[in-house]
């Protein structure tokens, strides 16, 4: 029934109004005889010249009319993929583009292909909350499976329409007058007649930029004299030549291979290469803790399996059980993640858990090095557990004990055309030299990001990054990070943090759209206060101890820039409710100084156009029935 017909029908049930005498009205709607308050107009009506014009002009839009807004995400790893799901889901009338410099999605799981690469937390904790995977082959999933998982998600949710591959951001500048980011990107020329790749530059603009470039995406060569003079095969773990690493090393059976480093990459690479090369040298200048396999006892309890398994493989029967019994799988996943979120105590200085972990880890490492016990003196640290990235490193210590492996705990003096020389003057002949030496972790991107007044993000991040909750910094409106400075975790899974940081960014864009804001920028005092919080928090943790770590930009001591100041669950709670009072705002319409400009013309879209549901608040999904309510 049309609204007018319904009202005519309803009028039959309403009491009739008594007729009233009509009174002539003036142009402003007041009674000509008595004025607006019943007083005779001849002596009290203001002259026409005294009537003030409205302070501002109402917006010609309804309160819920979503203005077009353009969002650009940088990077198509976990962050960019999450953004491609959540922004179109949560924000109406949004134009979203995800720019990715690589030729495929996956971020670090696309670009890294080195031998043995795998997840270093339980696989079932390294997946989205909304996208369960029952097919992981092992407790620490190999990299190709993680990449395939992300590719399936892109296909399932039809995200390719938002993602532009081989588009590398090379310049970003904020325009203060328009409130937009101007971006320059480089991409390959579609059809090139040259043997060498040809590139072209394109430009784009955005109302909001989500930077998901990541802190571990810019690898660099170590500063070693003569490195480029090496005549053999020189590789970096982050720039492996072949997609299938096994294919790439198939002819290394008689090669002398050197691996520099004792970080996460080296710990995975050494056991993978050991049975495939003639001789392997691991050059190590530091020390590191290798944990007992994370949660092996919990895994054994849940799956009724051997608790001593270093990297338990999930067979067809296990996967079938996960598939056929969703409740079992849900409980299994929940228990593992709860266990992962129960170890925050070991990151605190001098805690009982920390002392006990050091004892247990030291005993476990010594046992695994029984064939070459002297190695323990050079690799077991005196700094606290988790001061640097903690990894279980399955098979690493065992590989060091093999006959074709030499552990070399010496400083490197220089690289020669045929090998490597240590500071004691000994020379090691090598056919292959692999630098597993990590990344540039100062968060200073190789491209300029220019904010207000021409100041660059690189300048703002000197001598160290300063942010608000890791998400943004003053002077750079409408630019938010995902996994930016101080957003990693020493315990827990990054995946839930990524999801919550994306939701935070979505809330920011929603506010910009809803309130018709040109810019949202965190206040300098809010950044300073978070800086003060960081300085107060980390001295009470193991991260402030003396150890070389990417958490501290590769230094032994100094500012911790890689980690969140608290537990993973602490960060999840922190991102739940934005503190809008910590931000400054500019209106989209610069002339609208009234903070209620966003109220528009006083109605909703459904009313103005007589479409949709004009009693949506009564629908089942909207009504919040208190417990014990009797449904009708």
XYZ file of C-alpha atoms in Angstrom:
632
model
C 0.000 0.000 0.000
C 1.393 3.408 -0.937
C 2.195 5.706 2.022
C -0.498 8.237 1.089
C -3.157 5.522 0.813
C -2.037 4.035 4.134
C -2.328 7.446 5.819
C -5.817 7.983 4.342
C -6.862 4.607 5.754
C -5.275 5.380 9.105
C -7.083 8.717 9.285
C -10.359 6.888 9.698
C -9.170 5.687 13.127
C -7.988 9.123 14.350
C -10.222 11.676 16.119
C -11.408 14.477 13.864
C -9.778 17.873 14.365
C -11.953 20.848 15.313
C -12.026 23.517 12.633
C -9.948 26.597 13.465
C -10.040 30.083 12.099
C -7.281 30.779 9.638
C -4.878 33.609 10.281
C -2.982 35.351 7.503
C 0.710 34.457 7.496
C 3.714 36.572 6.641
C 6.667 35.524 4.536
C 8.470 34.113 7.567
C 5.448 32.102 8.721
C 4.448 34.341 11.689
C 0.944 35.665 12.238
C 0.549 39.040 10.610
C -1.708 40.245 13.412
C 0.103 38.918 16.431
C 3.691 38.030 15.396
C 5.297 34.754 16.357
C 4.399 34.949 20.078
C 0.912 36.294 19.963
C 1.948 39.908 20.543
C 0.591 42.506 18.106
C 3.031 42.851 15.210
C 2.648 46.572 14.657
C 4.947 47.500 17.568
C 7.257 44.434 17.972
C 8.036 42.960 14.503
C 11.674 43.620 13.551
C 12.323 45.565 10.398
C 13.303 43.432 7.371
C 16.883 44.717 7.515
C 17.341 43.280 11.050
C 16.665 39.637 10.037
C 20.024 37.772 10.042
C 21.023 35.407 7.256
C 21.839 31.797 8.222
C 25.359 31.344 9.617
C 26.105 28.670 7.027
C 24.422 26.863 4.163
C 23.015 23.402 4.745
C 24.637 20.628 2.793
C 22.581 19.411 -0.142
C 22.734 15.770 0.961
C 21.001 13.469 3.394
C 22.616 12.389 6.648
C 23.231 8.860 5.383
C 24.088 9.668 1.778
C 27.562 8.141 1.432
C 29.865 10.492 -0.425
C 32.279 8.881 -2.892
C 35.614 8.138 -1.256
C 38.773 6.757 -2.811
C 41.062 4.419 -0.871
C 44.454 3.105 -1.987
C 46.195 0.235 -0.203
C 49.905 -0.385 -0.727
C 50.895 -4.055 -0.827
C 48.906 -7.240 -1.494
C 50.187 -9.345 1.375
C 48.013 -10.311 4.311
C 47.291 -6.620 5.015
C 46.269 -5.671 1.488
C 44.162 -8.794 1.056
C 42.336 -8.054 4.310
C 41.783 -4.486 3.150
C 40.377 -5.727 -0.170
C 37.828 -7.750 1.790
C 36.842 -5.321 4.540
C 36.733 -1.919 2.833
C 34.125 -2.875 0.203
C 32.249 -4.875 2.848
C 32.065 -2.050 5.386
C 32.199 1.163 3.308
C 29.578 2.030 0.734
C 30.436 4.038 -2.367
C 34.153 3.338 -1.980
C 36.641 3.106 -4.847
C 39.430 0.783 -3.719
C 42.747 -0.013 -5.402
C 45.447 -2.280 -3.986
C 48.838 -1.674 -5.587
C 51.385 -4.498 -5.415
C 54.948 -4.238 -6.736
C 55.344 -8.000 -7.218
C 53.868 -10.113 -10.004
C 51.669 -12.031 -7.562
C 49.885 -11.691 -4.237
C 51.247 -12.792 -0.890
C 53.752 -10.094 0.072
C 56.679 -11.666 1.891
C 55.267 -15.115 1.115
C 55.518 -14.315 -2.590
C 58.944 -12.680 -2.640
C 60.678 -15.121 -0.262
C 61.444 -18.547 -1.707
C 64.604 -19.605 0.090
C 65.269 -23.234 1.087
C 63.281 -24.411 4.086
C 61.101 -21.324 4.356
C 58.117 -22.030 6.582
C 55.902 -20.493 9.226
C 57.495 -20.316 12.676
C 54.262 -20.390 14.668
C 51.603 -23.126 14.501
C 50.022 -23.120 11.050
C 46.491 -23.167 12.434
C 47.268 -19.903 14.246
C 48.535 -18.320 11.032
C 45.229 -17.944 9.242
C 42.385 -15.448 9.208
C 39.712 -15.725 11.883
C 37.094 -15.938 9.141
C 38.881 -18.328 6.774
C 39.767 -21.657 8.358
C 42.110 -24.016 6.549
C 41.962 -27.713 7.415
C 44.611 -28.721 4.868
C 47.901 -27.594 6.433
C 50.431 -30.355 5.890
C 52.502 -29.709 9.002
C 52.598 -27.867 12.297
C 54.897 -25.250 10.710
C 53.464 -24.867 7.225
C 55.912 -24.498 4.308
C 55.831 -21.208 2.416
C 54.183 -22.524 -0.793
C 51.133 -23.606 1.239
C 50.811 -20.167 2.840
C 51.064 -18.496 -0.543
C 48.467 -20.893 -1.982
C 46.165 -20.135 0.977
C 46.296 -16.423 0.177
C 45.758 -17.029 -3.530
C 42.649 -19.105 -2.755
C 41.261 -16.276 -0.647
C 41.797 -13.790 -3.472
C 39.910 -16.141 -5.812
C 37.151 -16.982 -3.327
C 36.301 -13.357 -2.515
C 36.923 -12.135 -6.077
C 39.543 -9.622 -5.009
C 41.502 -9.467 -8.264
C 39.304 -6.608 -9.464
C 40.844 -4.415 -6.766
C 44.474 -5.560 -7.082
C 46.954 -4.146 -9.603
C 50.098 -6.270 -9.746
C 53.532 -4.998 -10.791
C 52.629 -1.470 -9.719
C 55.386 -0.135 -7.462
C 54.834 3.049 -5.473
C 57.770 5.424 -6.066
C 56.460 8.771 -4.769
C 53.665 9.993 -2.476
C 52.766 13.619 -1.729
C 49.935 15.060 0.356
C 48.133 18.058 -1.127
C 46.914 20.233 1.749
C 44.377 22.209 -0.273
C 42.468 19.186 -1.569
C 43.214 16.745 1.248
C 44.309 14.121 -1.259
C 47.425 12.013 -1.657
C 49.088 12.219 -5.069
C 50.821 8.969 -5.936
C 53.309 7.998 -8.614
C 53.704 4.361 -9.545
C 55.995 2.455 -11.864
C 54.815 -0.493 -13.917
C 56.173 -2.547 -16.826
C 55.260 -1.443 -20.313
C 52.703 -3.909 -21.578
C 54.405 -4.537 -24.898
C 58.112 -3.884 -25.102
C 60.381 -4.708 -28.044
C 63.519 -4.448 -25.885
C 65.214 -7.410 -24.229
C 65.437 -5.357 -21.032
C 62.254 -4.604 -19.045
C 60.791 -1.224 -19.907
C 58.798 0.790 -17.384
C 56.353 3.650 -17.408
C 55.107 5.932 -14.661
C 51.464 6.546 -13.882
C 49.752 8.798 -11.357
C 46.799 8.325 -9.055
C 45.131 10.154 -6.183
C 43.520 8.941 -2.979
C 41.442 10.385 -0.167
C 43.004 7.798 2.153
C 46.115 5.609 1.950
C 46.603 2.388 3.862
C 50.280 1.464 3.811
C 50.822 -2.265 4.148
C 54.324 -2.332 2.701
C 55.603 -4.172 5.774
C 58.687 -3.846 7.932
C 60.400 -6.916 6.463
C 60.108 -6.128 2.778
C 63.361 -4.265 2.033
C 66.333 -6.595 2.152
C 69.856 -5.328 1.871
C 73.323 -6.766 1.430
C 75.595 -6.929 4.479
C 78.407 -4.378 4.710
C 81.337 -6.748 4.135
C 84.476 -5.724 2.304
C 84.812 -7.318 -1.129
C 81.321 -8.815 -1.197
C 80.717 -7.979 -4.847
C 84.106 -9.367 -5.853
C 82.970 -12.953 -5.241
C 83.189 -14.936 -8.487
C 80.984 -17.806 -7.403
C 77.183 -17.729 -6.999
C 76.170 -14.915 -4.622
C 72.625 -15.030 -3.222
C 70.503 -13.267 -0.640
C 67.904 -15.280 1.245
C 65.245 -12.677 0.377
C 66.050 -12.751 -3.351
C 66.169 -16.443 -4.199
C 66.424 -17.187 -7.904
C 63.908 -19.990 -8.375
C 60.325 -20.522 -7.251
C 61.145 -24.158 -6.486
C 64.265 -23.988 -4.352
C 64.859 -27.729 -4.645
C 65.125 -27.367 -8.393
C 67.582 -24.525 -7.908
C 69.988 -26.570 -5.764
C 69.752 -29.871 -7.620
C 73.338 -29.505 -8.906
C 74.849 -28.510 -5.557
C 75.714 -32.043 -4.477
C 79.463 -31.341 -4.716
C 79.383 -27.605 -3.947
C 80.971 -25.799 -1.006
C 78.229 -23.515 0.300
C 78.560 -20.718 2.860
C 75.589 -19.326 4.795
C 76.085 -16.072 6.730
C 73.724 -15.536 9.661
C 71.909 -17.126 12.577
C 68.512 -15.447 12.277
C 65.212 -17.050 11.314
C 66.184 -17.435 7.647
C 69.485 -19.174 8.370
C 67.878 -21.449 10.962
C 65.480 -22.740 8.286
C 67.949 -22.719 5.408
C 70.811 -24.718 6.962
C 68.843 -27.934 7.680
C 67.146 -27.705 4.274
C 70.457 -27.415 2.379
C 72.587 -29.772 4.504
C 71.614 -33.057 2.802
C 71.783 -31.487 -0.683
C 75.282 -29.959 -0.728
C 78.817 -31.252 -0.575
C 80.014 -29.026 2.259
C 78.174 -26.326 4.207
C 79.730 -23.571 6.322
C 77.531 -21.536 8.685
C 79.276 -18.269 9.578
C 77.850 -16.930 12.847
C 78.877 -13.866 14.848
C 76.025 -13.825 17.375
C 74.049 -16.142 19.579
C 70.418 -17.164 19.621
C 67.920 -19.164 21.607
C 66.218 -22.069 19.896
C 63.020 -22.981 21.612
C 61.717 -26.428 22.143
C 59.045 -27.003 19.469
C 56.267 -24.611 20.356
C 53.314 -26.277 22.060
C 54.417 -29.817 21.211
C 52.777 -31.094 24.381
C 49.536 -29.277 23.602
C 49.577 -30.642 20.052
C 50.250 -34.155 21.313
C 47.386 -33.877 23.779
C 44.925 -32.606 21.183
C 45.925 -35.029 18.427
C 46.970 -37.980 20.649
C 50.400 -38.059 19.079
C 54.099 -38.150 20.032
C 55.048 -34.991 22.000
C 58.686 -35.332 20.859
C 57.895 -34.702 17.186
C 59.846 -31.643 15.994
C 57.505 -30.670 13.154
C 54.488 -32.881 13.247
C 52.977 -33.646 9.842
C 49.236 -33.810 9.398
C 48.305 -36.895 7.392
C 45.197 -37.586 5.355
C 43.409 -39.022 8.380
C 44.102 -35.875 10.406
C 42.851 -33.588 7.648
C 39.771 -35.740 7.149
C 38.981 -35.474 10.831
C 39.313 -31.698 10.644
C 37.011 -31.588 7.620
C 34.419 -34.067 8.882
C 34.212 -32.769 12.444
C 34.005 -28.957 12.344
C 33.436 -28.745 16.079
C 36.615 -30.721 16.768
C 38.583 -28.519 14.377
C 37.160 -25.358 15.901
C 38.128 -26.519 19.400
C 41.584 -27.635 18.196
C 42.267 -24.259 16.621
C 40.909 -22.388 19.630
C 43.077 -24.329 22.084
C 46.241 -23.732 20.066
C 45.594 -19.999 19.809
C 44.751 -19.739 23.503
C 48.069 -21.448 24.256
C 49.884 -19.052 21.924
C 48.343 -16.135 23.798
C 49.427 -17.499 27.196
C 53.182 -16.953 27.011
C 53.424 -13.177 27.386
C 55.099 -13.591 30.796
C 58.352 -14.820 29.299
C 58.853 -11.428 27.625
C 59.120 -9.699 31.000
C 62.460 -9.152 32.692
C 63.319 -11.545 35.532
C 59.929 -13.235 35.587
C 59.704 -16.771 36.952
C 58.659 -17.955 33.490
C 61.705 -16.298 31.909
C 64.136 -17.940 34.321
C 62.554 -21.353 33.800
C 62.508 -20.996 30.010
C 66.211 -20.180 29.935
C 66.981 -23.340 31.901
C 64.733 -25.553 29.749
C 65.948 -24.102 26.440
C 69.595 -24.403 27.425
C 69.179 -28.065 28.362
C 67.264 -28.788 25.157
C 69.881 -27.095 22.967
C 72.731 -28.935 24.694
C 70.973 -32.248 24.133
C 70.498 -31.536 20.432
C 74.216 -30.687 20.175
C 75.511 -33.841 21.842
C 77.581 -34.804 18.773
C 79.363 -31.434 18.767
C 78.941 -30.096 22.303
C 81.498 -27.315 21.778
C 79.006 -25.459 19.571
C 76.852 -24.734 22.626
C 79.559 -22.449 24.027
C 79.284 -20.253 20.938
C 75.543 -20.247 20.277
C 73.712 -20.481 23.633
C 73.113 -16.855 24.699
C 73.531 -15.120 28.027
C 70.755 -12.660 27.153
C 67.103 -13.432 27.996
C 64.893 -15.681 25.908
C 63.063 -13.708 23.162
C 65.422 -10.707 23.296
C 65.716 -11.420 19.578
C 63.148 -13.195 17.424
C 62.489 -16.603 18.970
C 62.084 -19.559 16.631
C 61.937 -23.300 17.193
C 64.332 -23.892 14.272
C 63.443 -27.563 13.793
C 66.456 -29.513 12.529
C 68.973 -26.643 12.720
C 71.123 -27.826 15.624
C 70.946 -31.384 14.345
C 72.186 -30.198 10.943
C 75.156 -28.451 12.581
C 76.193 -31.828 14.000
C 76.377 -33.496 10.573
C 79.795 -34.328 9.118
C 79.392 -32.099 6.059
C 78.619 -28.983 8.141
C 81.123 -26.624 9.789
C 79.892 -24.116 12.358
C 82.183 -21.064 12.152
C 81.674 -18.652 15.095
C 84.028 -15.962 13.802
C 83.840 -12.410 12.554
C 84.206 -12.039 8.784
C 87.086 -9.851 7.628
C 86.370 -9.805 3.915
C 85.006 -11.691 0.942
C 87.459 -12.725 -1.759
C 86.831 -13.791 -5.374
C 87.013 -17.445 -4.302
C 85.612 -17.450 -0.798
C 85.618 -15.771 2.564
C 88.279 -14.783 5.094
C 87.654 -14.545 8.858
C 89.418 -12.200 11.259
C 91.844 -14.929 12.365
C 93.220 -15.025 8.811
C 91.662 -18.353 7.792
C 90.275 -18.535 4.271
C 87.264 -20.686 3.290
C 86.977 -21.699 -0.347
C 83.356 -21.431 -1.528
C 81.328 -22.091 -4.663
C 78.141 -20.498 -3.319
C 77.763 -17.691 -0.761
C 74.329 -17.016 0.741
C 73.655 -13.911 2.853
C 70.844 -14.711 5.300
C 71.361 -11.317 6.879
C 67.874 -9.923 7.229
C 66.175 -6.695 6.275
C 66.302 -2.947 6.546
C 64.031 -2.468 9.556
C 64.077 1.300 10.150
C 60.712 1.735 8.349
C 62.196 4.374 6.039
C 60.759 3.463 2.667
C 62.944 3.764 -0.455
C 60.394 6.168 -1.943
C 59.595 9.683 -0.632
C 56.413 10.161 1.398
C 55.849 13.920 1.656
C 53.371 15.255 4.203
C 52.449 18.725 5.404
C 54.859 21.587 4.755
C 57.049 19.389 2.569
C 58.316 17.239 5.424
C 59.047 13.627 4.538
C 58.120 10.569 6.532
C 61.799 9.620 6.434
C 62.612 12.853 8.268
C 59.788 12.296 10.746
C 61.135 8.814 11.453
C 64.610 10.127 12.342
C 66.289 9.088 14.622
C 63.536 6.494 15.056
C 59.889 6.100 14.044
C 57.373 7.983 16.191
C 53.756 6.979 15.761
C 50.350 6.918 17.373
C 49.580 3.317 18.393
C 51.777 2.239 15.434
C 49.000 3.378 13.100
C 49.861 6.912 11.972
C 51.895 10.007 12.758
C 51.324 13.742 12.850
C 51.975 15.738 9.709
C 50.701 12.938 7.458
C 46.893 13.148 7.329
C 44.846 10.291 5.873
C 47.911 7.990 5.829
C 47.616 4.938 8.093
C 49.832 1.891 8.530
C 49.150 -1.787 8.859
C 52.085 -3.556 10.536
C 53.918 -0.263 10.815
C 56.508 0.619 13.459
C 55.882 -0.942 16.880
C 53.163 -3.270 15.627
C 54.894 -6.656 15.769
C 54.405 -9.012 18.682
C 56.822 -11.111 20.676
C 54.097 -13.617 21.435
C 50.845 -14.313 19.638
C 49.846 -14.213 15.989
C 50.194 -11.203 13.692
C 47.083 -12.223 11.797
C 44.597 -11.043 14.420
C 46.531 -7.760 14.695
C 46.332 -7.259 10.942
C 42.586 -7.835 11.018
C 42.083 -5.352 13.862
C 44.354 -2.702 12.351
C 42.397 -2.927 9.096
C 39.134 -2.577 11.025
C 40.568 0.537 12.691
C 41.434 2.003 9.284
C 37.943 1.145 8.029
C 36.476 3.022 10.999
C 38.607 6.056 10.118
C 37.436 6.039 6.505
C 33.849 5.571 7.677
C 34.148 8.645 9.865
C 35.679 10.659 7.026
C 32.850 9.637 4.735
C 30.039 10.028 7.265
C 31.148 13.412 8.617
C 32.390 14.711 5.267
C 35.931 15.295 6.430
C 38.770 16.368 4.191
C 41.411 15.144 6.600
C 41.965 13.286 9.821
C 45.355 13.771 11.465
C 46.618 12.571 14.812
C 47.639 15.299 17.241
C 51.347 15.753 17.953
C 50.742 15.485 21.689
C 49.087 12.090 21.196
C 52.155 10.848 19.297
C 54.406 12.222 22.040
C 52.356 10.479 24.715
C 52.597 7.121 22.929
C 56.339 7.713 22.587
C 56.511 8.247 26.329
C 54.546 5.052 26.901
C 56.996 3.087 24.750
C 59.956 4.456 26.667
C 58.341 3.477 29.963
C 57.263 -0.007 28.877
C 60.232 -1.641 27.189
C 62.837 -1.342 29.990
C 60.780 -3.885 31.902
C 60.963 -6.403 29.073
C 63.588 -8.772 27.676
C 63.704 -6.734 24.464
C 65.747 -4.008 26.149
C 68.569 -6.438 26.984
C 71.787 -6.301 24.987
C 71.313 -8.423 21.880
C 71.394 -7.656 18.173
C 67.850 -7.752 16.806
C 65.714 -6.355 14.007
C 63.384 -5.263 16.816
C 65.992 -2.518 17.441
C 66.799 -1.757 13.787
C 69.611 -4.324 13.784
C 71.392 -2.830 16.792
C 72.378 -4.434 20.089
C 70.905 -1.619 22.160
C 68.559 1.272 21.575
C 64.978 2.043 20.764
C 62.634 -0.912 20.192
C 60.770 -0.046 16.975
C 59.552 -3.454 15.827
C 57.243 -4.498 18.650
C 53.984 -3.460 20.235
C 54.394 -2.387 23.892
C 52.418 -5.245 25.363
C 50.923 -8.593 24.496
C 49.062 -9.519 21.341
C 45.751 -9.512 23.223
C 46.647 -6.121 24.677
C 47.013 -4.740 21.140
C 43.734 -6.309 20.029
C 41.929 -4.495 22.839
C 43.736 -1.229 22.111
C 42.474 -1.164 18.520
C 38.842 -1.898 19.405
C 37.596 1.646 20.004
C 39.282 4.620 18.334
C 39.852 7.670 20.557
C 38.551 10.290 18.170
C 39.574 13.050 20.573
C 43.229 12.284 19.723
C 42.761 13.602 16.165
C 42.378 16.937 14.403
C 39.903 17.311 11.540
C 39.292 19.485 8.488
C 35.893 19.655 6.803
C 35.566 18.649 3.188
C 33.731 21.916 2.564
C 36.216 24.468 3.850
C 33.493 27.110 4.255
C 31.462 24.919 6.585
C 32.842 25.813 9.989
C 29.834 24.380 11.775
C 30.659 20.927 13.170
C 27.191 19.727 12.257
C 27.574 20.283 8.529
C 27.423 16.493 8.147
C 23.767 16.506 9.274
C 22.952 17.665 5.745
C 19.456 18.755 4.835
C 17.640 17.135 7.732
C 16.464 13.760 6.456
C 17.610 10.313 5.458
C 18.086 9.010 1.929
C 15.090 6.668 2.230
C 12.794 9.531 3.208
C 14.003 11.901 0.545
C 13.623 9.401 -2.279
C 10.859 7.268 -0.704
C 12.834 4.054 -1.188
C 14.179 1.285 1.013
C 13.169 0.493 4.564
C 12.011 3.455 6.607
C 11.666 1.410 9.786
C 14.924 -0.507 9.546
C 15.436 -0.298 13.289
C 12.647 -2.864 13.754
C 14.282 -5.562 11.641
C 15.527 -8.677 13.413
C 19.189 -7.894 12.778
C 18.824 -4.426 14.311
C 16.768 -5.085 17.437
C 18.939 -5.896 20.435
C 16.720 -7.965 22.682
C 17.911 -8.022 26.306
C 18.348 -11.465 27.902
C 15.037 -12.879 29.099
C 12.950 -10.878 26.648
C 9.735 -12.599 25.578
C 9.710 -12.669 21.783
C 6.459 -11.982 20.014
